[in-house]
mmCIF file of C-alpha atoms in Angstrom:
data_model
loop_
_atom_site.group_PDB
_atom_site.id
_atom_site.type_symbol
_atom_site.label_atom_id
_atom_site.label_comp_id
_atom_site.label_asym_id
_atom_site.label_seq_id
_atom_site.Cartn_x
_atom_site.Cartn_y
_atom_site.Cartn_z
ATOM 1 C CA GLN T 70 70.030 -49.314 -106.915
ATOM 2 C CA VAL T 71 71.860 -52.245 -108.545
ATOM 3 C CA GLN T 72 70.296 -55.569 -109.461
ATOM 4 C CA LEU T 73 72.206 -58.684 -110.517
ATOM 5 C CA VAL T 74 70.523 -61.654 -112.186
ATOM 6 C CA GLU T 75 72.377 -64.911 -112.841
ATOM 7 C CA SER T 76 71.466 -67.420 -115.531
ATOM 8 C CA GLY T 77 72.935 -70.421 -117.314
ATOM 9 C CA GLY T 78 73.001 -72.961 -114.517
ATOM 10 C CA GLY T 79 71.876 -76.514 -115.052
ATOM 11 C CA LEU T 80 72.757 -80.189 -114.963
ATOM 12 C CA VAL T 81 75.882 -81.388 -116.740
ATOM 13 C CA GLN T 82 77.969 -84.558 -116.678
ATOM 14 C CA ALA T 83 81.492 -84.590 -115.291
ATOM 15 C CA GLY T 84 83.935 -83.278 -117.868
ATOM 16 C CA GLY T 85 81.307 -81.095 -119.478
ATOM 17 C CA SER T 86 81.105 -77.343 -119.902
ATOM 18 C CA LEU T 87 78.735 -74.596 -118.867
ATOM 19 C CA ARG T 88 78.659 -70.809 -119.151
ATOM 20 C CA LEU T 89 77.054 -68.675 -116.485
ATOM 21 C CA SER T 90 75.925 -65.115 -117.099
ATOM 22 C CA CYS T 91 75.127 -62.289 -114.712
ATOM 23 C CA ALA T 92 73.307 -59.241 -116.018
ATOM 24 C CA ALA T 93 73.452 -56.006 -114.048
ATOM 25 C CA SER T 94 70.861 -53.260 -114.136
ATOM 26 C CA GLY T 95 70.128 -50.043 -112.296
ATOM 27 C CA ARG T 96 73.000 -47.799 -111.250
ATOM 28 C CA THR T 97 75.615 -49.855 -113.071
ATOM 29 C CA PHE T 98 78.078 -46.976 -113.074
ATOM 30 C CA ASN T 99 78.608 -47.837 -109.408
ATOM 31 C CA ILE T 100 79.911 -51.294 -110.348
ATOM 32 C CA TYR T 101 83.638 -51.875 -110.742
ATOM 33 C CA ALA T 102 85.101 -55.213 -109.654
ATOM 34 C CA MET T 103 82.799 -58.206 -110.085
ATOM 35 C CA ALA T 104 83.085 -61.759 -108.836
ATOM 36 C CA TRP T 105 81.599 -65.224 -108.685
ATOM 37 C CA PHE T 106 81.092 -67.184 -105.478
ATOM 38 C CA ARG T 107 79.526 -70.581 -104.883
ATOM 39 C CA GLN T 108 77.879 -72.377 -102.001
ATOM 40 C CA ALA T 109 77.285 -76.114 -101.697
ATOM 41 C CA PRO T 110 74.653 -77.516 -99.293
ATOM 42 C CA GLY T 111 75.849 -77.344 -95.705
ATOM 43 C CA GLU T 112 78.990 -75.429 -96.641
ATOM 44 C CA GLU T 113 80.088 -71.824 -96.436
ATOM 45 C CA ARG T 114 80.090 -69.530 -99.436
ATOM 46 C CA GLU T 115 83.353 -69.932 -101.361
ATOM 47 C CA PHE T 116 85.198 -67.532 -103.628
ATOM 48 C CA VAL T 117 85.526 -68.639 -107.262
ATOM 49 C CA ALA T 118 86.797 -65.776 -109.431
ATOM 50 C CA THR T 119 86.909 -61.993 -109.683
ATOM 51 C CA ILE T 120 87.626 -59.434 -112.395
ATOM 52 C CA ASN T 121 88.300 -55.704 -112.387
ATOM 53 C CA TRP T 122 86.416 -53.147 -114.465
ATOM 54 C CA SER T 123 88.737 -53.249 -117.494
ATOM 55 C CA GLY T 124 88.932 -57.044 -117.460
ATOM 56 C CA ARG T 125 92.730 -56.911 -117.405
ATOM 57 C CA GLU T 126 93.056 -58.279 -113.872
ATOM 58 C CA THR T 127 91.580 -61.563 -112.695
ATOM 59 C CA THR T 128 91.967 -63.824 -109.675
ATOM 60 C CA TYR T 129 90.839 -67.450 -109.339
ATOM 61 C CA GLU T 130 90.412 -69.925 -106.538
ATOM 62 C CA ASN T 131 93.111 -72.573 -106.875
ATOM 63 C CA SER T 132 90.784 -75.491 -107.579
ATOM 64 C CA VAL T 133 89.287 -73.801 -110.660
ATOM 65 C CA LYS T 134 92.453 -72.358 -112.204
ATOM 66 C CA GLY T 135 92.866 -73.576 -115.767
ATOM 67 C CA ARG T 136 89.253 -74.758 -115.915
ATOM 68 C CA PHE T 137 87.165 -71.608 -115.342
ATOM 69 C CA THR T 138 87.429 -68.219 -117.044
ATOM 70 C CA ILE T 139 85.784 -65.040 -115.822
ATOM 71 C CA SER T 140 85.104 -62.281 -118.348
ATOM 72 C CA ARG T 141 82.887 -59.247 -118.744
ATOM 73 C CA ASP T 142 81.211 -57.151 -121.396
ATOM 74 C CA ASN T 143 80.628 -53.700 -119.955
ATOM 75 C CA ALA T 144 78.582 -52.610 -122.977
ATOM 76 C CA LYS T 145 76.098 -55.326 -121.994
ATOM 77 C CA ASN T 146 76.579 -54.865 -118.240
ATOM 78 C CA THR T 147 77.239 -58.580 -118.023
ATOM 79 C CA VAL T 148 79.868 -60.792 -116.394
ATOM 80 C CA TYR T 149 80.422 -64.410 -117.433
ATOM 81 C CA LEU T 150 81.903 -67.535 -115.944
ATOM 82 C CA GLN T 151 82.947 -70.084 -118.560
ATOM 83 C CA MET T 152 83.449 -73.468 -116.917
ATOM 84 C CA TYR T 153 85.244 -76.398 -118.551
ATOM 85 C CA SER T 154 86.143 -79.858 -117.284
ATOM 86 C CA LEU T 155 83.467 -79.701 -114.624
ATOM 87 C CA LYS T 156 83.744 -81.995 -111.631
ATOM 88 C CA PRO T 157 81.083 -83.221 -109.188
ATOM 89 C CA GLU T 158 82.726 -81.100 -106.500
ATOM 90 C CA ASP T 159 81.844 -78.013 -108.559
ATOM 91 C CA THR T 160 78.182 -78.630 -107.727
ATOM 92 C CA ALA T 161 76.826 -75.579 -105.909
ATOM 93 C CA VAL T 162 74.648 -72.523 -106.178
ATOM 94 C CA TYR T 163 76.712 -69.915 -108.006
ATOM 95 C CA PHE T 164 76.284 -66.251 -107.079
ATOM 96 C CA CYS T 165 77.560 -63.174 -108.858
ATOM 97 C CA ALA T 166 78.624 -60.130 -106.880
ATOM 98 C CA ALA T 167 79.717 -56.570 -107.574
ATOM 99 C CA SER T 168 81.791 -54.042 -105.689
ATOM 100 C CA ARG T 169 81.855 -50.270 -105.708
ATOM 101 C CA SER T 170 85.650 -50.599 -105.583
ATOM 102 C CA ASN T 171 87.848 -51.720 -108.480
ATOM 103 C CA VAL T 172 90.290 -53.551 -106.205
ATOM 104 C CA LEU T 173 90.052 -57.342 -106.486
ATOM 105 C CA ASN T 174 89.134 -59.205 -103.307
ATOM 106 C CA THR T 175 88.308 -62.809 -102.464
ATOM 107 C CA SER T 176 86.155 -62.057 -99.413
ATOM 108 C CA ASN T 177 82.390 -61.993 -99.799
ATOM 109 C CA ARG T 178 82.262 -59.188 -97.241
ATOM 110 C CA TYR T 179 83.929 -56.896 -99.775
ATOM 111 C CA TYR T 180 81.070 -56.965 -102.266
ATOM 112 C CA ASN T 181 78.124 -54.597 -102.155
ATOM 113 C CA TYR T 182 75.613 -56.225 -104.509
ATOM 114 C CA TRP T 183 74.549 -59.844 -104.972
ATOM 115 C CA GLY T 184 72.447 -61.880 -107.347
ATOM 116 C CA GLN T 185 69.969 -64.566 -106.345
ATOM 117 C CA GLY T 186 72.126 -67.479 -107.484
ATOM 118 C CA THR T 187 71.896 -70.164 -110.154
ATOM 119 C CA GLN T 188 72.216 -73.902 -109.512
ATOM 120 C CA VAL T 189 75.026 -75.875 -111.139
ATOM 121 C CA THR T 190 74.882 -79.644 -110.739
ATOM 122 C CA VAL T 191 77.648 -81.895 -112.069
ATOM 123 C CA SER T 192 76.844 -85.589 -112.183
ATOM 124 C CA SER T 193 79.372 -88.412 -112.151
#
């Protein structure tokens, strides 16, 4: 009913920038809050950022505050993650997620729809 497709991942040097995009299709009227998570090899999936439908409320994981910005363009059914000052520890597969609720939540169990992920690699 809802499909999410991430793009924009790649290889970047430490201190560099990257912008991830996630395009939603299908029954997009069911999508309210959206989020980004990431998962490094051998580690559990970690919350990164979330945004409500209007874009007026956002929440970030502490390690990315001041470096990452989540935004959305509902006319394009797309959510973005702008990443600055990237560090090697940011290396992971980044997933976008969407919820049928507009309440922000940092738990992956809260989200109803998931993309396939896009790889971000930060070299030192």
